[in-house]
PDB file of C-alpha atoms in Angstrom:
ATOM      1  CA  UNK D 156      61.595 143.449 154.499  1.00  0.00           C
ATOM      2  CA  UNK D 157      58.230 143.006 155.227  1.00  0.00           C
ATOM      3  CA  UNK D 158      55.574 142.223 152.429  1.00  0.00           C
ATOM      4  CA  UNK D 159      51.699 142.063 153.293  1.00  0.00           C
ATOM      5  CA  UNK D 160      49.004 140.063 151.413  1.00  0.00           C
ATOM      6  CA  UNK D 161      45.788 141.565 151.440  1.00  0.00           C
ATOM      7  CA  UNK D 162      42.337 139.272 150.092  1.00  0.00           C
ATOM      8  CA  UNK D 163      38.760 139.854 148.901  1.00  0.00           C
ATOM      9  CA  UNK D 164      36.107 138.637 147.079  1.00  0.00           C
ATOM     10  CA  UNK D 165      36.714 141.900 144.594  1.00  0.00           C
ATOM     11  CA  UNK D 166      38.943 144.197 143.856  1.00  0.00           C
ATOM     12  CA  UNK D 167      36.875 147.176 145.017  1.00  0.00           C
ATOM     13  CA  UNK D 168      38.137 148.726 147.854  1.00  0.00           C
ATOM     14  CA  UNK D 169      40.889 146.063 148.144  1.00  0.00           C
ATOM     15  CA  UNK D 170      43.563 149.066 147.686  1.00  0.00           C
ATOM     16  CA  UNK D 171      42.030 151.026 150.682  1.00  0.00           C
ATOM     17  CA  UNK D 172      41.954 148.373 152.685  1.00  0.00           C
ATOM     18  CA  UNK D 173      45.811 147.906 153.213  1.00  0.00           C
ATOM     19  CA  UNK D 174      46.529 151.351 153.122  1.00  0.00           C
ATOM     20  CA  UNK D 175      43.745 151.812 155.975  1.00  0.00           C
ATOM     21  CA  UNK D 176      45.433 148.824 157.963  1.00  0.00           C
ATOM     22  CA  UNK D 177      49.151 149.814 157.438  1.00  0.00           C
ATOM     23  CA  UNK D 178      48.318 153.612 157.523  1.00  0.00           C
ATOM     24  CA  UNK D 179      50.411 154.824 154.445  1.00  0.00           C
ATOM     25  CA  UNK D 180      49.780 156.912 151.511  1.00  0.00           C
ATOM     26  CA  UNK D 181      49.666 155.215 148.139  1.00  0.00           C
ATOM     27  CA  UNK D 182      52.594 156.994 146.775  1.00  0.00           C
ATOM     28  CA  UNK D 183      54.418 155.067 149.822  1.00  0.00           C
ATOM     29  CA  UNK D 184      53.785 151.716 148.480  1.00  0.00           C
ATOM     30  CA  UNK D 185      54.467 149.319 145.348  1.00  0.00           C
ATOM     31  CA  UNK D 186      51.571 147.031 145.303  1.00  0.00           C
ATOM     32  CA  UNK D 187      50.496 144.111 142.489  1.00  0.00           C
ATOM     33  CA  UNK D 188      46.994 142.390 142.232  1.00  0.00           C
ATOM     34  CA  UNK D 189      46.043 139.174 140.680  1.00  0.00           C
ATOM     35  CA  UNK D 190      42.956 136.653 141.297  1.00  0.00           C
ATOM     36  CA  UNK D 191      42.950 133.335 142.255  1.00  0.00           C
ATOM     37  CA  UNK D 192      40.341 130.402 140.900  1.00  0.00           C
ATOM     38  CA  UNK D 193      39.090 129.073 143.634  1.00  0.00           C
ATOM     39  CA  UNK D 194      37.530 125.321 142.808  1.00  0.00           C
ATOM     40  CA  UNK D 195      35.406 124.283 140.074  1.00  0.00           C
ATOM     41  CA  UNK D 196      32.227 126.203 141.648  1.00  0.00           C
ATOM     42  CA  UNK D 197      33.855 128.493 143.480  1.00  0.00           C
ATOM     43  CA  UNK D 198      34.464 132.440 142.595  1.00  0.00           C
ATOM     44  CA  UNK D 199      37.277 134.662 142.158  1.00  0.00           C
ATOM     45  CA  UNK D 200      39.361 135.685 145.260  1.00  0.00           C
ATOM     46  CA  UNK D 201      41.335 138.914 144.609  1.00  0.00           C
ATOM     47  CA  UNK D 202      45.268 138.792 146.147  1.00  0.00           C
ATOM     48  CA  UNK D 203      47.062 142.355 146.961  1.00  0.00           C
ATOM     49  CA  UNK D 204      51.058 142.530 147.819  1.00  0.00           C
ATOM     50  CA  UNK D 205      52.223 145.282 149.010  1.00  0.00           C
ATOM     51  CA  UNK D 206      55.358 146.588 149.795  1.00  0.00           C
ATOM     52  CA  UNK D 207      56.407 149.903 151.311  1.00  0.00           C
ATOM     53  CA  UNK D 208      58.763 151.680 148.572  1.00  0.00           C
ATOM     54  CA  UNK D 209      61.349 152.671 151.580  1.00  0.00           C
ATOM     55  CA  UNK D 210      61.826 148.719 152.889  1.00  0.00           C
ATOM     56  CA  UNK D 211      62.594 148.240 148.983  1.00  0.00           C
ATOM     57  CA  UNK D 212      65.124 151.399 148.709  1.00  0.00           C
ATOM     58  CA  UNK D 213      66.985 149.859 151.333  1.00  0.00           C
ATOM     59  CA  UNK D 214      67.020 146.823 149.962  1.00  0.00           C
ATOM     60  CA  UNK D 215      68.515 147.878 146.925  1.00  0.00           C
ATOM     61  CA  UNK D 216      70.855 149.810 148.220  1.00  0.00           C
ATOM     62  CA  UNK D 217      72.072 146.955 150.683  1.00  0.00           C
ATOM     63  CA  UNK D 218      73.001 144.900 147.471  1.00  0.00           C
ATOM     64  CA  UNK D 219      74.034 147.868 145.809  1.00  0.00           C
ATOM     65  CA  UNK D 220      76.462 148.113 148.850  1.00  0.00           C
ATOM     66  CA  UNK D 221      77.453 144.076 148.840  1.00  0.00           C
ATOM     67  CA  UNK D 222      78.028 144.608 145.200  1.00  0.00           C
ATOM     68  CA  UNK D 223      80.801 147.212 145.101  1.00  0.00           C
ATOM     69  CA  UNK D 224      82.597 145.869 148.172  1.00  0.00           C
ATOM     70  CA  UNK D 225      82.872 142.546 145.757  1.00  0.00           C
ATOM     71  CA  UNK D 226      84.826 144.862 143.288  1.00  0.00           C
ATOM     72  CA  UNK D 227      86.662 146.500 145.813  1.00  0.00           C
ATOM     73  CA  UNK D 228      84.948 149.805 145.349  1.00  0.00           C
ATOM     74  CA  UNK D 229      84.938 152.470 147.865  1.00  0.00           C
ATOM     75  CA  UNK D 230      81.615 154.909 147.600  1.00  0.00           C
ATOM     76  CA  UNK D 231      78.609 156.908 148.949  1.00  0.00           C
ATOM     77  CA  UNK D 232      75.245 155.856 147.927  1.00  0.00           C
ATOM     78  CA  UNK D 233      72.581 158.328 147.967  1.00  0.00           C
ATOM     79  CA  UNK D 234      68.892 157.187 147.610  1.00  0.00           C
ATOM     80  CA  UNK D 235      66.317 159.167 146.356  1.00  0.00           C
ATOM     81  CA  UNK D 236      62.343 158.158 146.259  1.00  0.00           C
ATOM     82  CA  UNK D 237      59.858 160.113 144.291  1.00  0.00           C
ATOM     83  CA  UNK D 238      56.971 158.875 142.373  1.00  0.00           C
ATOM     84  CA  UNK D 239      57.227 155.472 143.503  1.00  0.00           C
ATOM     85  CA  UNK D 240      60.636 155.522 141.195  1.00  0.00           C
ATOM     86  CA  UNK D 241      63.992 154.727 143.123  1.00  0.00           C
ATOM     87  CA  UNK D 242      67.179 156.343 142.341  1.00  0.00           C
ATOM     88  CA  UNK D 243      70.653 155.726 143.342  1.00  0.00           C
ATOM     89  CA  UNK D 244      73.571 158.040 142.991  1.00  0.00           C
ATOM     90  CA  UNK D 245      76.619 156.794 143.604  1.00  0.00           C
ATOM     91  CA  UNK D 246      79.537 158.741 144.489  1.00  0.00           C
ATOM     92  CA  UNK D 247      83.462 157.247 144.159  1.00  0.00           C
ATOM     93  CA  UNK D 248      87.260 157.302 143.329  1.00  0.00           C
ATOM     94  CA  UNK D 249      86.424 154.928 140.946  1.00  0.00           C
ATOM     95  CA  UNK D 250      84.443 156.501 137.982  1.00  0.00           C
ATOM     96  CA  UNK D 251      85.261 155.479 134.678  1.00  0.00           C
ATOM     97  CA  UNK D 252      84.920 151.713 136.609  1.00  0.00           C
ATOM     98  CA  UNK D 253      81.508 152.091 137.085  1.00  0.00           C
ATOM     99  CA  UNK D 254      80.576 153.572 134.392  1.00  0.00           C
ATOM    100  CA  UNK D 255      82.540 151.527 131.631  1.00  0.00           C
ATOM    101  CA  UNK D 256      82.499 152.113 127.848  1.00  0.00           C
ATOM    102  CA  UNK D 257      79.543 154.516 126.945  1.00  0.00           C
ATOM    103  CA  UNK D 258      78.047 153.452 130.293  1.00  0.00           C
ATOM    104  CA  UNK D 259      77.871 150.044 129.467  1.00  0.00           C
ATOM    105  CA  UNK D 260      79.083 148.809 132.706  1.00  0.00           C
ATOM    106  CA  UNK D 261      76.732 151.782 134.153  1.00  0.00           C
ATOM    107  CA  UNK D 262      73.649 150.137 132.438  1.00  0.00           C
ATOM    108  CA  UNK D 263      74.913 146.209 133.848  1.00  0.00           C
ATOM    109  CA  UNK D 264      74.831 147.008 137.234  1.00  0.00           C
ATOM    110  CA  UNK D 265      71.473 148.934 137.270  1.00  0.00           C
ATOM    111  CA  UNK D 266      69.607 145.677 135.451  1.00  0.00           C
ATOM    112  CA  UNK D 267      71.678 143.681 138.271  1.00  0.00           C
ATOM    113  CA  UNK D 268      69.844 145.474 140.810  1.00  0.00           C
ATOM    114  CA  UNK D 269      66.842 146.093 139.218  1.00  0.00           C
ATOM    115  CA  UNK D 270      66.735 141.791 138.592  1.00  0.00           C
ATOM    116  CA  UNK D 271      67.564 140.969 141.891  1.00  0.00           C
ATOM    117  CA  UNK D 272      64.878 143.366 143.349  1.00  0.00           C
ATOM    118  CA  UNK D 273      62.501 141.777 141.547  1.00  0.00           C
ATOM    119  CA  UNK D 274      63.375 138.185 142.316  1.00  0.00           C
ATOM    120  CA  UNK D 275      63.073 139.044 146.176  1.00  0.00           C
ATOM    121  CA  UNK D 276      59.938 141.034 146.409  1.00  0.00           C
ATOM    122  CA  UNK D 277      58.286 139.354 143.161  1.00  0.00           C
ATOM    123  CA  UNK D 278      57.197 143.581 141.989  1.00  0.00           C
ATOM    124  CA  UNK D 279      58.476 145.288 139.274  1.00  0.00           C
ATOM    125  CA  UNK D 280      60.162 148.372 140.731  1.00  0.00           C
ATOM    126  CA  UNK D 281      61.729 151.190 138.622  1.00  0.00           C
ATOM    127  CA  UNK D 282      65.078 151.552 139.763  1.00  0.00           C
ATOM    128  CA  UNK D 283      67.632 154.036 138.405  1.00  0.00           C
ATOM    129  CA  UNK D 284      71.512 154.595 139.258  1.00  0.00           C
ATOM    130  CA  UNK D 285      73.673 156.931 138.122  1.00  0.00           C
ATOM    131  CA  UNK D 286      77.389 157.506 138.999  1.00  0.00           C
ATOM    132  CA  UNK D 287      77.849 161.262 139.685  1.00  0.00           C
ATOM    133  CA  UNK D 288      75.032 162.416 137.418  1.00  0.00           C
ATOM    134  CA  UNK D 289      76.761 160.560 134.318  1.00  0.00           C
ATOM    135  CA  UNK D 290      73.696 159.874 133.171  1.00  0.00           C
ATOM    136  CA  UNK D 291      71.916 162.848 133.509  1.00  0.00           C
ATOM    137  CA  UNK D 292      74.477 164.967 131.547  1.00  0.00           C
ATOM    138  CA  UNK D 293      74.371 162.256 128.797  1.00  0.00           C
ATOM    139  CA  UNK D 294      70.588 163.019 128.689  1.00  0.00           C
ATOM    140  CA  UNK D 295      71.153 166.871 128.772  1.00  0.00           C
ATOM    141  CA  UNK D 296      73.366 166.019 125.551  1.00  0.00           C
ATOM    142  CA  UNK D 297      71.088 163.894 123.635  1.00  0.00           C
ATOM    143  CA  UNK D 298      68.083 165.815 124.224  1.00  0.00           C
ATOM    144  CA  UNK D 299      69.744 168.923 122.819  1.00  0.00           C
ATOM    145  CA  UNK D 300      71.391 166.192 120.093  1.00  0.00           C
ATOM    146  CA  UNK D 301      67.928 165.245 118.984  1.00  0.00           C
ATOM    147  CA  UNK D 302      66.082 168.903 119.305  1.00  0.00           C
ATOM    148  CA  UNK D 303      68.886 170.376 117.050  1.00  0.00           C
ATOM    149  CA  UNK D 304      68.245 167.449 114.498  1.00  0.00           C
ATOM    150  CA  UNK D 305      64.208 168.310 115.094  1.00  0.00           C
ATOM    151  CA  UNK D 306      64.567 171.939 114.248  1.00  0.00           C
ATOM    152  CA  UNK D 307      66.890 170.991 111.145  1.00  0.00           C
ATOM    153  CA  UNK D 308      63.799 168.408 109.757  1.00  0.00           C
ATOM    154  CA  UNK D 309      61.448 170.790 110.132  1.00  0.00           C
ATOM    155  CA  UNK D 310      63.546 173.549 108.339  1.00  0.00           C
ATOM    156  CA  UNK D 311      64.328 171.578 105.586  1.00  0.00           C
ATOM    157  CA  UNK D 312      61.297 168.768 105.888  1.00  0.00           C
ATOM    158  CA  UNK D 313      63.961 165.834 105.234  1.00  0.00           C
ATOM    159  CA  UNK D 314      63.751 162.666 107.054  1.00  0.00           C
ATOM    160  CA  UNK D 315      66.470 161.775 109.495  1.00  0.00           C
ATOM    161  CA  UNK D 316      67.382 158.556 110.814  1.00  0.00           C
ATOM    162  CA  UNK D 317      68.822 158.516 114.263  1.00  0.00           C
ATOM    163  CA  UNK D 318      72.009 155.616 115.430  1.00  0.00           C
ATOM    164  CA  UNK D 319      70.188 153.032 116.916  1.00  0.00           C
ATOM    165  CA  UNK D 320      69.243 153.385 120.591  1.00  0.00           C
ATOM    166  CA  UNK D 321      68.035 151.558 123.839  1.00  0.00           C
ATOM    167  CA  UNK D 322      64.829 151.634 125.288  1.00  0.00           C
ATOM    168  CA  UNK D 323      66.082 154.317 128.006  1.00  0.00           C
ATOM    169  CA  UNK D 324      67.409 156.425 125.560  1.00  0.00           C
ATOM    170  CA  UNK D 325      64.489 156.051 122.731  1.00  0.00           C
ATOM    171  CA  UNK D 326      62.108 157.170 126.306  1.00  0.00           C
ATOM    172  CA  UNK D 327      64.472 160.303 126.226  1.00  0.00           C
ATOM    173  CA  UNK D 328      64.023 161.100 122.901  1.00  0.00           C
ATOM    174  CA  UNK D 329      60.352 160.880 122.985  1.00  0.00           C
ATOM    175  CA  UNK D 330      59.633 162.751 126.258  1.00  0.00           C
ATOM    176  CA  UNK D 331      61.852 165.600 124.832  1.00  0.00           C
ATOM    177  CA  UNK D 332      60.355 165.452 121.003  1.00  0.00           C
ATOM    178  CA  UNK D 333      56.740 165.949 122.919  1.00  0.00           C
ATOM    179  CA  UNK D 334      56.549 169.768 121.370  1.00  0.00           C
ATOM    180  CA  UNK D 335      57.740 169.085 118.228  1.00  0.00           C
ATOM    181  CA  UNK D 336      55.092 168.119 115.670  1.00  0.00           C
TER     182      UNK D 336
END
């Protein structure tokens, strides 16, 4: 995996640039800025990596891959790409393995991958996985969970306080309390 460095004197244009010169579209590419002091005199200097989102994808996947031959797991991984989010779905004989206690094991493996992503391209990528859309029908359930306690508050205006949650789940929670006021 190939990651380009891209420098100016500002930060104007800097973005254009690369995407000129490796002739992508920005939704294509995961890309961090910072600037560099240069000397006691001397100005800023503006640094852009950038990465194209489908060299990451396959890296994840690849260590996705080395990690469940290590347990001795058989599976499929899908990858899907949209809005510069990655998303694994993983398909296997061995379900309740991956998933673990209330997706415990589920959650482990996805901040694995999501660390060791990070450490190799030095970009914070949003990475998801899911074992045969376990996740996705918890979310279906504590969406409705959480509108049904919604309409009950504002029936009979008493405050409720939710079990406590993760950040993921708390994310949920918000995004589908949006309409409620």
């Amino acid at each position: 995996m190939e990651k380009y460095k891209f420098q100016a004197k500002t930060e104007n244009g800097l973005l254009e640039k690369a995407l000129e010169e490796l002739d992508v579209k920005e939704e294509d590419i995961i890309s961090r800025v910072y600037e560099e002091k240069s000397g006691l005199f001397g100005g800023k200097k503006y640094t852009l990596e950038v990465v194209k989102i489908s060299d990451v994808a396959e890296l994840g996947k690849e260590m996705l891959k080395e990690l469940l031959l290590s347990l001795n797991i058989n599976s499929n991984i899908e990858t899907k790409i949209r809005d510069v989010k990655i998303k694994y779905e993983i398909f296997s004989k061995n379900n309740s393995v991956l998933i673990g206690k209330k997706g415990h094991i589920l959650d482990s493996i996805q901040t694995y991958i999501r660390q060791a992503v990070f450490n190799s391209i030095d970009i914070y990528v949003t990475i998801t996985i899911d074992v045969e859309n376990y996740k996705e029908k918890q979310n279906y359930f504590l969406e409705k969970k959480v509108k049904q306690i919604a309409k009950e508050v504002m029936k009979t205006k008493v405050d409720v306080k939710l079990d406590p949650m993760n950040s993921y789940e708390r994310k949920v929670v918000h995004e589908a309390l949006q309409k409620f006021k």
